[in-house]
C-alpha cells in the first residue's frame, strides 16, 4: 500500500507509511529518546523474555502476538520494546499516553485502525501508563482487542491484576520486565559512548573507571536515567590536561555533579561489602536502631541488592534472636517476601 493510500484509508492521519512502522526520532532529541533500539538485536536487557528461545522472542519472531501488557519499573524498556515489535511486525505504530487522552481520542484512533484493518493494514496501539485509564476508557478497547482490529501493548509500572480491568487482562498476555543488571547498564553506556550515528561517539568521551562504577551503582537498573546523566556529563564536562590526546575524560567529580549524588565508599564483594553488612548485623544484635538504619541506608544508597540484606536478616532472626522472640523469623520472612514483590525503591521502607 502506498503512503497516499495509507493516509486515505487511515482516516487522514499524518505519519509514516504503513511499512515504516515507527517515525524516526529527531537528531535533537535527548539521548535516551534517539538511542532507542530499532531491532531485537539492539535491545538491551530482559533476557528472561527476549533471549534465544524465550517465549516473548518466539512470539515476536513468528509474528504471532495478540495483545500485551508490559509491567515493570521505569527505564526498563517498555516503550522501546513496543517500537521494536511494531518495526519487526510491520504494524502502524500509534502511541497514546493515558494521562492526557480521552475516550474521544481512543474512538478516533480505533476508527482509523478499523479502516486500515479492512484494507489489509495492521495497527499496534501502544498505551503508556495504561493503569491511569478509568474503567470506561479501558472498556472502549475491548471489542477491537477481541476482534484483532488492533494489537494493544499497554505499559504500566503497577501490577496489572490490581489496576487494569479483568476483561482486558484476560484478553492480554502479561510480561514482567526487570531492572537492567549492572552488566547490562555498563554495556549500554559503552555502546552510547561509541555510537557516532545516534549516540555520543562524536565527542570521543571516556569514563574514568570510578565514574563508570558510580553511574552504574546509582542507576537502579533504569536505562533512561543512565543515558540522561551520561549525556549531561559529556556535554558539560570540561576538557582536562590528562585528556589532551583528544579524548574527553569524564571523572568521578564530573559524574557526581551531574547526578547530584556523591559516591558511597562501597564495593560489591570485597572488604566494604562485608564490613558494612557485619556492622549492620551487629547493630541490630546490639539493639542500636540508629546505627542499624545508618548502615542499611549506606548499603541501599550504594546499590546493594535488598534481597541480600533480607537474607541476612533471616539468618539473624534465627542465629542471634532465636527463641528469645520466635516472631523474629516470621517478621524477617515477611519482609523478604515484601522485598521480592515490591522491589526498589519502595523496598527500602520494608
PDB file of N, CA, C and O in Angstrom, residues 199-269:
ATOM      1  N   UNK A 199      24.448   8.088  19.093  1.00  0.00           N
ATOM      2  CA  UNK A 199      24.953   8.206  20.449  1.00  0.00           C
ATOM      3  C   UNK A 199      25.859   9.402  20.646  1.00  0.00           C
ATOM      4  O   UNK A 199      25.647  10.468  20.073  1.00  0.00           O
ATOM      5  N   UNK A 200      26.920   9.206  21.440  1.00  0.00           N
ATOM      6  CA  UNK A 200      27.832  10.294  21.815  1.00  0.00           C
ATOM      7  C   UNK A 200      29.224  10.093  21.242  1.00  0.00           C
ATOM      8  O   UNK A 200      30.186  10.691  21.705  1.00  0.00           O
ATOM      9  N   UNK A 201      29.331   9.240  20.198  1.00  0.00           N
ATOM     10  CA  UNK A 201      30.643   8.897  19.659  1.00  0.00           C
ATOM     11  C   UNK A 201      31.435  10.077  19.150  1.00  0.00           C
ATOM     12  O   UNK A 201      32.662  10.103  19.250  1.00  0.00           O
ATOM     13  N   UNK A 202      30.749  11.089  18.614  1.00  0.00           N
ATOM     14  CA  UNK A 202      31.475  12.223  18.035  1.00  0.00           C
ATOM     15  C   UNK A 202      32.214  13.043  19.085  1.00  0.00           C
ATOM     16  O   UNK A 202      33.114  13.822  18.763  1.00  0.00           O
ATOM     17  N   UNK A 203      31.858  12.877  20.362  1.00  0.00           N
ATOM     18  CA  UNK A 203      32.534  13.627  21.430  1.00  0.00           C
ATOM     19  C   UNK A 203      33.810  12.937  21.886  1.00  0.00           C
ATOM     20  O   UNK A 203      34.571  13.514  22.659  1.00  0.00           O
ATOM     21  N   UNK A 204      34.018  11.679  21.450  1.00  0.00           N
ATOM     22  CA  UNK A 204      35.241  10.952  21.808  1.00  0.00           C
ATOM     23  C   UNK A 204      35.450  10.925  23.326  1.00  0.00           C
ATOM     24  O   UNK A 204      36.541  11.205  23.829  1.00  0.00           O
ATOM     25  N   UNK A 205      34.378  10.611  24.050  1.00  0.00           N
ATOM     26  CA  UNK A 205      34.414  10.673  25.512  1.00  0.00           C
ATOM     27  C   UNK A 205      34.732   9.315  26.123  1.00  0.00           C
ATOM     28  O   UNK A 205      34.406   8.269  25.565  1.00  0.00           O
ATOM     29  N   UNK A 206      35.382   9.364  27.278  1.00  0.00           N
ATOM     30  CA  UNK A 206      35.713   8.167  28.039  1.00  0.00           C
ATOM     31  C   UNK A 206      35.363   8.402  29.500  1.00  0.00           C
ATOM     32  O   UNK A 206      35.605   9.491  30.029  1.00  0.00           O
ATOM     33  N   UNK A 207      34.800   7.388  30.148  1.00  0.00           N
ATOM     34  CA  UNK A 207      34.508   7.482  31.576  1.00  0.00           C
ATOM     35  C   UNK A 207      35.662   6.883  32.373  1.00  0.00           C
ATOM     36  O   UNK A 207      36.130   5.784  32.062  1.00  0.00           O
ATOM     37  N   UNK A 208      36.120   7.626  33.376  1.00  0.00           N
ATOM     38  CA  UNK A 208      37.085   7.044  34.308  1.00  0.00           C
ATOM     39  C   UNK A 208      36.426   5.853  35.001  1.00  0.00           C
ATOM     40  O   UNK A 208      35.208   5.850  35.211  1.00  0.00           O
ATOM     41  N   UNK A 209      37.190   4.810  35.360  1.00  0.00           N
ATOM     42  CA  UNK A 209      36.592   3.604  35.955  1.00  0.00           C
ATOM     43  C   UNK A 209      35.701   3.897  37.154  1.00  0.00           C
ATOM     44  O   UNK A 209      34.617   3.322  37.278  1.00  0.00           O
ATOM     45  N   UNK A 210      36.140   4.827  38.037  1.00  0.00           N
ATOM     46  CA  UNK A 210      35.319   5.106  39.212  1.00  0.00           C
ATOM     47  C   UNK A 210      34.046   5.871  38.850  1.00  0.00           C
ATOM     48  O   UNK A 210      33.013   5.737  39.507  1.00  0.00           O
ATOM     49  N   UNK A 211      34.097   6.674  37.767  1.00  0.00           N
ATOM     50  CA  UNK A 211      32.891   7.371  37.303  1.00  0.00           C
ATOM     51  C   UNK A 211      31.890   6.375  36.726  1.00  0.00           C
ATOM     52  O   UNK A 211      30.678   6.476  36.974  1.00  0.00           O
ATOM     53  N   UNK A 212      32.386   5.405  35.963  1.00  0.00           N
ATOM     54  CA  UNK A 212      31.523   4.363  35.412  1.00  0.00           C
ATOM     55  C   UNK A 212      30.891   3.546  36.540  1.00  0.00           C
ATOM     56  O   UNK A 212      29.683   3.278  36.535  1.00  0.00           O
ATOM     57  N   UNK A 213      31.697   3.183  37.516  1.00  0.00           N
ATOM     58  CA  UNK A 213      31.200   2.385  38.643  1.00  0.00           C
ATOM     59  C   UNK A 213      30.099   3.141  39.397  1.00  0.00           C
ATOM     60  O   UNK A 213      29.068   2.569  39.774  1.00  0.00           O
ATOM     61  N   UNK A 214      30.314   4.448  39.582  1.00  0.00           N
ATOM     62  CA  UNK A 214      29.332   5.255  40.313  1.00  0.00           C
ATOM     63  C   UNK A 214      28.030   5.361  39.529  1.00  0.00           C
ATOM     64  O   UNK A 214      26.933   5.218  40.087  1.00  0.00           O
ATOM     65  N   UNK A 215      28.123   5.606  38.221  1.00  0.00           N
ATOM     66  CA  UNK A 215      26.927   5.734  37.390  1.00  0.00           C
ATOM     67  C   UNK A 215      26.131   4.432  37.389  1.00  0.00           C
ATOM     68  O   UNK A 215      24.898   4.444  37.500  1.00  0.00           O
ATOM     69  N   UNK A 216      26.823   3.301  37.273  1.00  0.00           N
ATOM     70  CA  UNK A 216      26.135   2.001  37.286  1.00  0.00           C
ATOM     71  C   UNK A 216      25.480   1.756  38.642  1.00  0.00           C
ATOM     72  O   UNK A 216      24.339   1.294  38.726  1.00  0.00           O
ATOM     73  N   UNK A 217      26.189   2.117  39.725  1.00  0.00           N
ATOM     74  CA  UNK A 217      25.686   1.830  41.075  1.00  0.00           C
ATOM     75  C   UNK A 217      24.414   2.599  41.396  1.00  0.00           C
ATOM     76  O   UNK A 217      23.515   2.075  42.065  1.00  0.00           O
ATOM     77  N   UNK A 218      24.314   3.846  40.931  1.00  0.00           N
ATOM     78  CA  UNK A 218      23.139   4.661  41.284  1.00  0.00           C
ATOM     79  C   UNK A 218      22.021   4.544  40.256  1.00  0.00           C
ATOM     80  O   UNK A 218      20.972   5.163  40.414  1.00  0.00           O
ATOM     81  N   UNK A 219      22.230   3.762  39.216  1.00  0.00           N
ATOM     82  CA  UNK A 219      21.238   3.697  38.133  1.00  0.00           C
ATOM     83  C   UNK A 219      19.951   2.994  38.534  1.00  0.00           C
ATOM     84  O   UNK A 219      18.884   3.269  37.984  1.00  0.00           O
ATOM     85  N   UNK A 220      20.042   2.051  39.498  1.00  0.00           N
ATOM     86  CA  UNK A 220      18.887   1.261  39.927  1.00  0.00           C
ATOM     87  C   UNK A 220      18.223   0.551  38.740  1.00  0.00           C
ATOM     88  O   UNK A 220      17.008   0.365  38.700  1.00  0.00           O
ATOM     89  N   UNK A 221      19.041   0.191  37.736  1.00  0.00           N
ATOM     90  CA  UNK A 221      18.528  -0.558  36.595  1.00  0.00           C
ATOM     91  C   UNK A 221      17.702   0.252  35.632  1.00  0.00           C
ATOM     92  O   UNK A 221      17.029  -0.308  34.760  1.00  0.00           O
ATOM     93  N   UNK A 222      17.760   1.590  35.726  1.00  0.00           N
ATOM     94  CA  UNK A 222      16.943   2.491  34.901  1.00  0.00           C
ATOM     95  C   UNK A 222      17.788   3.013  33.745  1.00  0.00           C
ATOM     96  O   UNK A 222      18.647   3.876  33.923  1.00  0.00           O
ATOM     97  N   UNK A 223      17.551   2.492  32.531  1.00  0.00           N
ATOM     98  CA  UNK A 223      18.362   2.870  31.375  1.00  0.00           C
ATOM     99  C   UNK A 223      18.169   4.337  31.008  1.00  0.00           C
ATOM    100  O   UNK A 223      19.116   5.019  30.612  1.00  0.00           O
ATOM    101  N   UNK A 224      16.936   4.847  31.117  1.00  0.00           N
ATOM    102  CA  UNK A 224      16.680   6.251  30.760  1.00  0.00           C
ATOM    103  C   UNK A 224      17.476   7.188  31.665  1.00  0.00           C
ATOM    104  O   UNK A 224      18.083   8.155  31.207  1.00  0.00           O
ATOM    105  N   UNK A 225      17.477   6.877  32.946  1.00  0.00           N
ATOM    106  CA  UNK A 225      18.211   7.723  33.901  1.00  0.00           C
ATOM    107  C   UNK A 225      19.706   7.731  33.587  1.00  0.00           C
ATOM    108  O   UNK A 225      20.354   8.770  33.623  1.00  0.00           O
ATOM    109  N   UNK A 226      20.238   6.566  33.255  1.00  0.00           N
ATOM    110  CA  UNK A 226      21.662   6.456  32.942  1.00  0.00           C
ATOM    111  C   UNK A 226      22.021   7.276  31.707  1.00  0.00           C
ATOM    112  O   UNK A 226      23.003   8.026  31.703  1.00  0.00           O
ATOM    113  N   UNK A 227      21.232   7.140  30.636  1.00  0.00           N
ATOM    114  CA  UNK A 227      21.546   7.840  29.383  1.00  0.00           C
ATOM    115  C   UNK A 227      21.410   9.344  29.534  1.00  0.00           C
ATOM    116  O   UNK A 227      22.213  10.114  28.987  1.00  0.00           O
ATOM    117  N   UNK A 228      20.420   9.798  30.297  1.00  0.00           N
ATOM    118  CA  UNK A 228      20.273  11.233  30.522  1.00  0.00           C
ATOM    119  C   UNK A 228      21.467  11.792  31.294  1.00  0.00           C
ATOM    120  O   UNK A 228      21.992  12.857  30.960  1.00  0.00           O
ATOM    121  N   UNK A 229      21.900  11.074  32.331  1.00  0.00           N
ATOM    122  CA  UNK A 229      23.048  11.530  33.122  1.00  0.00           C
ATOM    123  C   UNK A 229      24.326  11.488  32.292  1.00  0.00           C
ATOM    124  O   UNK A 229      25.171  12.393  32.378  1.00  0.00           O
ATOM    125  N   UNK A 230      24.477  10.453  31.476  1.00  0.00           N
ATOM    126  CA  UNK A 230      25.669  10.321  30.642  1.00  0.00           C
ATOM    127  C   UNK A 230      25.753  11.462  29.633  1.00  0.00           C
ATOM    128  O   UNK A 230      26.825  12.061  29.443  1.00  0.00           O
ATOM    129  N   UNK A 231      24.645  11.784  29.002  1.00  0.00           N
ATOM    130  CA  UNK A 231      24.645  12.882  28.029  1.00  0.00           C
ATOM    131  C   UNK A 231      24.984  14.209  28.700  1.00  0.00           C
ATOM    132  O   UNK A 231      25.771  15.007  28.167  1.00  0.00           O
ATOM    133  N   UNK A 232      24.412  14.449  29.875  1.00  0.00           N
ATOM    134  CA  UNK A 232      24.702  15.687  30.597  1.00  0.00           C
ATOM    135  C   UNK A 232      26.182  15.771  30.951  1.00  0.00           C
ATOM    136  O   UNK A 232      26.812  16.831  30.808  1.00  0.00           O
ATOM    137  N   UNK A 233      26.757  14.650  31.372  1.00  0.00           N
ATOM    138  CA  UNK A 233      28.174  14.642  31.740  1.00  0.00           C
ATOM    139  C   UNK A 233      29.059  14.934  30.531  1.00  0.00           C
ATOM    140  O   UNK A 233      30.018  15.714  30.615  1.00  0.00           O
ATOM    141  N   UNK A 234      28.747  14.332  29.390  1.00  0.00           N
ATOM    142  CA  UNK A 234      29.556  14.530  28.186  1.00  0.00           C
ATOM    143  C   UNK A 234      29.450  15.973  27.689  1.00  0.00           C
ATOM    144  O   UNK A 234      30.449  16.581  27.287  1.00  0.00           O
ATOM    145  N   UNK A 235      28.255  16.537  27.728  1.00  0.00           N
ATOM    146  CA  UNK A 235      28.050  17.877  27.176  1.00  0.00           C
ATOM    147  C   UNK A 235      28.561  18.989  28.091  1.00  0.00           C
ATOM    148  O   UNK A 235      28.790  20.103  27.631  1.00  0.00           O
ATOM    149  N   UNK A 236      28.734  18.705  29.376  1.00  0.00           N
ATOM    150  CA  UNK A 236      29.105  19.767  30.319  1.00  0.00           C
ATOM    151  C   UNK A 236      30.491  19.604  30.929  1.00  0.00           C
ATOM    152  O   UNK A 236      30.987  20.538  31.548  1.00  0.00           O
ATOM    153  N   UNK A 237      31.131  18.443  30.762  1.00  0.00           N
ATOM    154  CA  UNK A 237      32.443  18.237  31.386  1.00  0.00           C
ATOM    155  C   UNK A 237      33.523  19.004  30.636  1.00  0.00           C
ATOM    156  O   UNK A 237      33.590  18.957  29.403  1.00  0.00           O
ATOM    157  N   UNK A 238      34.391  19.721  31.356  1.00  0.00           N
ATOM    158  CA  UNK A 238      35.473  20.470  30.700  1.00  0.00           C
ATOM    159  C   UNK A 238      36.586  19.543  30.231  1.00  0.00           C
ATOM    160  O   UNK A 238      36.781  18.450  30.766  1.00  0.00           O
ATOM    161  N   UNK A 239      37.303  19.989  29.190  1.00  0.00           N
ATOM    162  CA  UNK A 239      38.482  19.232  28.722  1.00  0.00           C
ATOM    163  C   UNK A 239      39.566  19.328  29.788  1.00  0.00           C
ATOM    164  O   UNK A 239      39.813  20.395  30.351  1.00  0.00           O
ATOM    165  N   UNK A 240      40.217  18.219  30.091  1.00  0.00           N
ATOM    166  CA  UNK A 240      41.203  18.196  31.169  1.00  0.00           C
ATOM    167  C   UNK A 240      42.605  17.961  30.603  1.00  0.00           C
ATOM    168  O   UNK A 240      42.761  17.368  29.532  1.00  0.00           O
ATOM    169  N   UNK A 241      43.632  18.420  31.325  1.00  0.00           N
ATOM    170  CA  UNK A 241      45.014  18.242  30.834  1.00  0.00           C
ATOM    171  C   UNK A 241      45.350  16.789  30.520  1.00  0.00           C
ATOM    172  O   UNK A 241      46.046  16.502  29.564  1.00  0.00           O
ATOM    173  N   UNK A 242      44.817  15.861  31.338  1.00  0.00           N
ATOM    174  CA  UNK A 242      45.155  14.447  31.122  1.00  0.00           C
ATOM    175  C   UNK A 242      44.464  13.872  29.900  1.00  0.00           C
ATOM    176  O   UNK A 242      44.692  12.725  29.539  1.00  0.00           O
ATOM    177  N   UNK A 243      43.563  14.659  29.266  1.00  0.00           N
ATOM    178  CA  UNK A 243      42.854  14.157  28.088  1.00  0.00           C
ATOM    179  C   UNK A 243      43.250  14.924  26.835  1.00  0.00           C
ATOM    180  O   UNK A 243      42.451  15.108  25.935  1.00  0.00           O
ATOM    181  N   UNK A 244      44.514  15.372  26.775  1.00  0.00           N
ATOM    182  CA  UNK A 244      44.980  16.144  25.625  1.00  0.00           C
ATOM    183  C   UNK A 244      45.112  15.306  24.363  1.00  0.00           C
ATOM    184  O   UNK A 244      45.318  15.837  23.281  1.00  0.00           O
ATOM    185  N   UNK A 245      44.982  13.983  24.493  1.00  0.00           N
ATOM    186  CA  UNK A 245      45.078  13.132  23.311  1.00  0.00           C
ATOM    187  C   UNK A 245      43.816  13.187  22.465  1.00  0.00           C
ATOM    188  O   UNK A 245      43.697  12.465  21.472  1.00  0.00           O
ATOM    189  N   UNK A 246      42.908  14.062  22.819  1.00  0.00           N
ATOM    190  CA  UNK A 246      41.674  14.202  22.043  1.00  0.00           C
ATOM    191  C   UNK A 246      40.484  13.541  22.690  1.00  0.00           C
ATOM    192  O   UNK A 246      39.349  13.758  22.278  1.00  0.00           O
ATOM    193  N   UNK A 247      40.703  12.740  23.736  1.00  0.00           N
ATOM    194  CA  UNK A 247      39.597  12.107  24.448  1.00  0.00           C
ATOM    195  C   UNK A 247      39.076  13.057  25.528  1.00  0.00           C
ATOM    196  O   UNK A 247      39.846  13.736  26.202  1.00  0.00           O
ATOM    197  N   UNK A 248      37.764  13.089  25.667  1.00  0.00           N
ATOM    198  CA  UNK A 248      37.140  13.830  26.763  1.00  0.00           C
ATOM    199  C   UNK A 248      37.008  12.869  27.935  1.00  0.00           C
ATOM    200  O   UNK A 248      36.243  11.901  27.878  1.00  0.00           O
ATOM    201  N   UNK A 249      37.760  13.106  28.986  1.00  0.00           N
ATOM    202  CA  UNK A 249      37.749  12.216  30.145  1.00  0.00           C
ATOM    203  C   UNK A 249      36.741  12.720  31.170  1.00  0.00           C
ATOM    204  O   UNK A 249      36.835  13.847  31.644  1.00  0.00           O
ATOM    205  N   UNK A 250      35.759  11.859  31.496  1.00  0.00           N
ATOM    206  CA  UNK A 250      34.752  12.213  32.497  1.00  0.00           C
ATOM    207  C   UNK A 250      35.147  11.546  33.810  1.00  0.00           C
ATOM    208  O   UNK A 250      35.212  10.316  33.905  1.00  0.00           O
ATOM    209  N   UNK A 251      35.438  12.362  34.804  1.00  0.00           N
ATOM    210  CA  UNK A 251      35.931  11.864  36.079  1.00  0.00           C
ATOM    211  C   UNK A 251      34.783  11.654  37.060  1.00  0.00           C
ATOM    212  O   UNK A 251      33.639  12.026  36.801  1.00  0.00           O
ATOM    213  N   UNK A 252      35.126  11.082  38.207  1.00  0.00           N
ATOM    214  CA  UNK A 252      34.116  10.857  39.243  1.00  0.00           C
ATOM    215  C   UNK A 252      33.465  12.169  39.695  1.00  0.00           C
ATOM    216  O   UNK A 252      32.239  12.234  39.793  1.00  0.00           O
ATOM    217  N   UNK A 253      34.221  13.244  39.988  1.00  0.00           N
ATOM    218  CA  UNK A 253      33.559  14.502  40.371  1.00  0.00           C
ATOM    219  C   UNK A 253      32.610  15.031  39.292  1.00  0.00           C
ATOM    220  O   UNK A 253      31.556  15.587  39.613  1.00  0.00           O
ATOM    221  N   UNK A 254      32.977  14.864  38.011  1.00  0.00           N
ATOM    222  CA  UNK A 254      32.070  15.276  36.922  1.00  0.00           C
ATOM    223  C   UNK A 254      30.747  14.518  37.018  1.00  0.00           C
ATOM    224  O   UNK A 254      29.665  15.101  36.901  1.00  0.00           O
ATOM    225  N   UNK A 255      30.837  13.204  37.221  1.00  0.00           N
ATOM    226  CA  UNK A 255      29.633  12.388  37.257  1.00  0.00           C
ATOM    227  C   UNK A 255      28.812  12.679  38.503  1.00  0.00           C
ATOM    228  O   UNK A 255      27.579  12.726  38.457  1.00  0.00           O
ATOM    229  N   UNK A 256      29.488  12.892  39.632  1.00  0.00           N
ATOM    230  CA  UNK A 256      28.769  13.227  40.860  1.00  0.00           C
ATOM    231  C   UNK A 256      28.006  14.536  40.703  1.00  0.00           C
ATOM    232  O   UNK A 256      26.873  14.681  41.177  1.00  0.00           O
ATOM    233  N   UNK A 257      28.610  15.500  40.016  1.00  0.00           N
ATOM    234  CA  UNK A 257      27.953  16.793  39.809  1.00  0.00           C
ATOM    235  C   UNK A 257      26.712  16.642  38.938  1.00  0.00           C
ATOM    236  O   UNK A 257      25.683  17.282  39.183  1.00  0.00           O
ATOM    237  N   UNK A 258      26.783  15.788  37.920  1.00  0.00           N
ATOM    238  CA  UNK A 258      25.633  15.590  37.026  1.00  0.00           C
ATOM    239  C   UNK A 258      24.504  14.835  37.719  1.00  0.00           C
ATOM    240  O   UNK A 258      23.330  15.112  37.484  1.00  0.00           O
ATOM    241  N   UNK A 259      24.875  13.883  38.553  1.00  0.00           N
ATOM    242  CA  UNK A 259      23.858  13.084  39.239  1.00  0.00           C
ATOM    243  C   UNK A 259      23.380  13.727  40.525  1.00  0.00           C
ATOM    244  O   UNK A 259      22.360  13.322  41.089  1.00  0.00           O
ATOM    245  N   UNK A 260      24.144  14.729  41.009  1.00  0.00           N
ATOM    246  CA  UNK A 260      23.844  15.359  42.296  1.00  0.00           C
ATOM    247  C   UNK A 260      23.826  14.330  43.430  1.00  0.00           C
ATOM    248  O   UNK A 260      23.043  14.422  44.365  1.00  0.00           O
ATOM    249  N   UNK A 261      24.710  13.337  43.297  1.00  0.00           N
ATOM    250  CA  UNK A 261      24.853  12.323  44.342  1.00  0.00           C
ATOM    251  C   UNK A 261      26.316  11.962  44.480  1.00  0.00           C
ATOM    252  O   UNK A 261      26.991  11.681  43.496  1.00  0.00           O
ATOM    253  N   UNK A 262      26.801  12.007  45.715  1.00  0.00           N
ATOM    254  CA  UNK A 262      28.178  11.628  45.983  1.00  0.00           C
ATOM    255  C   UNK A 262      28.316  10.112  45.987  1.00  0.00           C
ATOM    256  O   UNK A 262      27.379   9.385  46.317  1.00  0.00           O
ATOM    257  N   UNK A 263      29.499   9.676  45.614  1.00  0.00           N
ATOM    258  CA  UNK A 263      29.755   8.236  45.620  1.00  0.00           C
ATOM    259  C   UNK A 263      29.905   7.737  47.049  1.00  0.00           C
ATOM    260  O   UNK A 263      30.602   8.337  47.871  1.00  0.00           O
ATOM    261  N   UNK A 264      29.229   6.638  47.353  1.00  0.00           N
ATOM    262  CA  UNK A 264      29.385   5.991  48.646  1.00  0.00           C
ATOM    263  C   UNK A 264      30.540   5.000  48.544  1.00  0.00           C
ATOM    264  O   UNK A 264      30.610   4.224  47.584  1.00  0.00           O
ATOM    265  N   UNK A 265      31.452   5.053  49.527  1.00  0.00           N
ATOM    266  CA  UNK A 265      32.587   4.134  49.500  1.00  0.00           C
ATOM    267  C   UNK A 265      32.087   2.736  49.822  1.00  0.00           C
ATOM    268  O   UNK A 265      31.755   2.405  50.962  1.00  0.00           O
ATOM    269  N   UNK A 266      31.995   1.922  48.784  1.00  0.00           N
ATOM    270  CA  UNK A 266      31.398   0.598  48.923  1.00  0.00           C
ATOM    271  C   UNK A 266      31.830  -0.242  47.743  1.00  0.00           C
ATOM    272  O   UNK A 266      32.094   0.277  46.663  1.00  0.00           O
ATOM    273  N   UNK A 267      31.940  -1.545  47.944  1.00  0.00           N
ATOM    274  CA  UNK A 267      32.249  -2.439  46.840  1.00  0.00           C
ATOM    275  C   UNK A 267      31.283  -3.615  46.892  1.00  0.00           C
ATOM    276  O   UNK A 267      30.586  -3.831  47.890  1.00  0.00           O
ATOM    277  N   UNK A 268      31.233  -4.377  45.821  1.00  0.00           N
ATOM    278  CA  UNK A 268      30.196  -5.410  45.702  1.00  0.00           C
ATOM    279  C   UNK A 268      30.544  -6.707  46.433  1.00  0.00           C
ATOM    280  O   UNK A 268      29.650  -7.395  46.907  1.00  0.00           O
ATOM    281  N   UNK A 269      31.834  -7.048  46.502  1.00  0.00           N
ATOM    282  CA  UNK A 269      32.159  -8.350  47.073  1.00  0.00           C
ATOM    283  C   UNK A 269      33.518  -8.348  47.762  1.00  0.00           C
ATOM    284  O   UNK A 269      34.174  -9.380  47.857  1.00  0.00           O
TER     285      UNK A 269
END
